[in-house]
């Protein structure tokens, strides 16, 4: 059984400590969406795809909400259509339409429900390591800085894996294995990433190497925090990013979990 | 009498500690303006409104300066007109033209002279709490990170109120009460903001709920620092933001102070 | 002999501690360049000048690489020409063509080989002070936050000099002395910068005052970190910034070193 750190001092985050940890896994709990502003205006939380007709759900003082996203044709700004006004400050998220086939799962928020799922499945067999469930990743960060400081100062751990979902691109394809990111907008320390590549190769786990010039993750706060963290983003790729129709190949989920199990043993 | 923390280790900031604090109020001391570059060029400090004819004041090795802001019509860049060259690196600020009516105050730098005034008036009756006067808020921050670290580590305080001035918009009107910001470019933790809303409602203090997608405050450093701060921006709205003609309704100043007094008792 | 801090806990950074330090010098070790993406695409590391025909070098699993930078005319994106495909994730840097005359040195990466050279020469006579060799400066930072925290907490040092190279501009000219930067995108604390100006003037060391509205350095992490650092960028100006042809006047290198020696004695 892991030690569980949760409660007010951790805001809405949770930390699980297993055995004698050497590496920490970060999986963010938060989602993209919208905040209701004035009139029928919406303000974005993170970077949701803006498409008229998308179904949004929420809850305010008058009860449950199921409304429709409408993009203003002149301004390009998001608004909503509903039978009544919604309370100022209400948060709206995509309505979930979960679809599963033999080879894929499809839904909103696979980023980062799948990263969380991967971390939870990892816990089933984890002997030594830390698993962190974080907040605010989709909107500029705000929790990993203090989580990372506590973990480093308490356990001396400064190796991290980012359990999150990345993008299908011209170089990273669905079904060809979990992506090991060599860089995104930030550049992790090469010696650490190369250790991870060697472990993946030696274990014969299907994987792909990703190289991007943009995008970020919980690793931003590790990179910029006041501890010498080594970090690497390791996650399955999805298509239809940040839409209600995010889709992931099940083989990539399998290789993601297999690689995390191996990395947590060897790193 | 509060304990007073000031001196070189605090750069140009001041911290006041009253009784057994649970909450800290942050009010920034710095102002927007310009730095003299080469020739007649000016470089912005923060985000001042650029309008030809604005009167600027400063001081250099040759004495006092009263000059005129001129926006270059071709480049849109700020320059100055004066009887002589001004020393490189000299700082210029808006010339103050303070105007008061029965219902309003008007001047440059109500942002954040009023936030500072509110914090000082709060001190007159404050029994338990911390009041912080910070620097660099208008230009990307640089002091709140270490102030927040010290306060959290020394007093265990991690609740914050940002005593600053916000914008009159289509949803926040002059004279209708202090604004409680539900979000700006950053999103504070909902459970904390809702406590503040409930206290304001129960106390019957006039207030408005603000929802913005841009803008920031000293809270940026709290959000991104390595302590689990809960924060909320609570401040009167002004019109003519970042110009020499910032104007605030006196009723909003009154409700701002009343709400701070109540919040510091109850939070 | 200084104490030397290096090893895994410092990632690829090095700290040298001389005597009883009051001031720390930061010189970054990293360079701009490119990462190989998919196909023939390159992704930038930092902000290299993009000019077709530039020679790039690197190393991958198939051996040494000398290839040519080509800017795609339609997209403006960097690509490479080479006799074979280069491994995904390979790092490429400018090929060095070092040129020296009686009055100048010219090469890629004078930013920051010269800042490092200045710091090393300073060590030859330094009695009290800290010299830090940092990483990631060209790509958003990531090391100075923890270096600065350690130095402040261990030695109480919170005065910094940034040993780096700046730009020849309409106000800062080659050959007229080291530049003392009064500001770039960030604004250092005025009282500290003025002490530095007074020491330079009293010592009669040729220098120029720089005022910029953009640009940054290792000081960004000092400014935003959770310690009250005073900092100032002090460095020779170069022309052809971030190209293979960076050029610096030897007189400015001489005055840079002379000023560092004086500042480390007096600050």
Short mmCIF file of C-alpha atoms in Angstrom, two decimals, chain A residues 149 152-153 156 158 169-173 182-191 195 197 208-214 222-231, chain C residues 7-12 33-39 41 43-46 59 87-91 136 139-147 149-150 153 221 227:
data_model
loop_
_atom_site.label_atom_id
_atom_site.label_comp_id
_atom_site.label_asym_id
_atom_site.label_seq_id
_atom_site.Cartn_x
_atom_site.Cartn_y
_atom_site.Cartn_z
CA UNK A 149 9.74 20.83 -4.59
CA UNK A 152 12.74 16.46 -4.25
CA UNK A 153 13.27 17.80 -0.76
CA UNK A 156 15.60 13.16 -3.11
CA UNK A 158 14.58 14.12 -9.38
CA UNK A 169 1.66 13.78 -36.73
CA UNK A 170 3.54 13.11 -39.95
CA UNK A 171 6.23 11.47 -37.81
CA UNK A 172 4.22 9.79 -35.05
CA UNK A 173 1.51 7.37 -36.22
CA UNK A 182 12.88 13.94 -27.55
CA UNK A 183 11.64 17.52 -27.24
CA UNK A 184 8.58 19.77 -27.52
CA UNK A 185 8.72 23.53 -26.87
CA UNK A 186 11.24 22.58 -24.18
CA UNK A 187 14.29 20.35 -24.46
CA UNK A 188 14.87 17.72 -21.77
CA UNK A 189 18.38 16.70 -20.73
CA UNK A 190 19.71 14.40 -23.43
CA UNK A 191 21.49 11.90 -21.20
CA UNK A 195 18.63 6.14 -20.96
CA UNK A 197 15.38 5.09 -25.26
CA UNK A 208 8.19 6.01 -31.61
CA UNK A 209 10.51 9.00 -31.25
CA UNK A 210 8.81 12.38 -31.27
CA UNK A 211 10.47 15.72 -32.10
CA UNK A 212 8.34 18.84 -31.85
CA UNK A 213 9.02 22.56 -31.71
CA UNK A 214 5.87 23.45 -29.79
CA UNK A 222 9.86 20.75 -13.65
CA UNK A 223 12.17 22.43 -16.16
CA UNK A 224 11.67 25.88 -14.66
CA UNK A 225 11.47 24.93 -11.01
CA UNK A 226 14.29 25.23 -8.48
CA UNK A 227 15.29 21.56 -8.44
CA UNK A 228 17.49 19.71 -10.97
CA UNK A 229 14.76 17.48 -12.44
CA UNK A 230 15.43 15.19 -15.36
CA UNK A 231 12.18 14.58 -17.22
CA UNK C 7 28.03 16.04 -10.98
CA UNK C 8 24.57 14.55 -11.41
CA UNK C 9 22.90 16.81 -8.85
CA UNK C 10 24.03 19.77 -10.97
CA UNK C 11 23.06 18.19 -14.29
CA UNK C 12 25.63 19.63 -16.74
CA UNK C 33 21.25 25.26 -33.09
CA UNK C 34 18.75 22.81 -34.50
CA UNK C 35 17.12 19.45 -33.75
CA UNK C 36 16.44 17.06 -36.64
CA UNK C 37 12.70 16.37 -36.90
CA UNK C 38 10.97 14.23 -39.54
CA UNK C 39 11.93 14.01 -43.21
CA UNK C 41 12.81 19.18 -41.25
CA UNK C 43 13.39 22.53 -35.30
CA UNK C 44 15.23 25.45 -33.73
CA UNK C 45 17.14 25.37 -30.45
CA UNK C 46 17.02 29.00 -29.27
CA UNK C 59 26.88 13.29 -35.00
CA UNK C 87 18.64 10.29 -37.17
CA UNK C 88 15.56 11.83 -35.64
CA UNK C 89 16.45 14.00 -32.64
CA UNK C 90 20.05 14.67 -33.68
CA UNK C 91 21.37 18.08 -32.65
CA UNK C 136 19.52 26.11 -21.21
CA UNK C 139 16.13 27.92 -24.83
CA UNK C 140 14.00 29.32 -22.04
CA UNK C 141 16.15 28.48 -19.04
CA UNK C 142 16.04 25.58 -16.64
CA UNK C 143 19.20 25.52 -14.54
CA UNK C 144 19.70 28.95 -12.97
CA UNK C 145 16.57 28.56 -10.79
CA UNK C 146 18.13 25.73 -8.79
CA UNK C 147 21.68 27.11 -8.96
CA UNK C 149 18.46 28.82 -4.83
CA UNK C 150 21.43 26.76 -3.71
CA UNK C 153 20.62 29.40 0.76
CA UNK C 221 15.58 33.11 -13.77
CA UNK C 227 15.28 34.72 -3.77
#
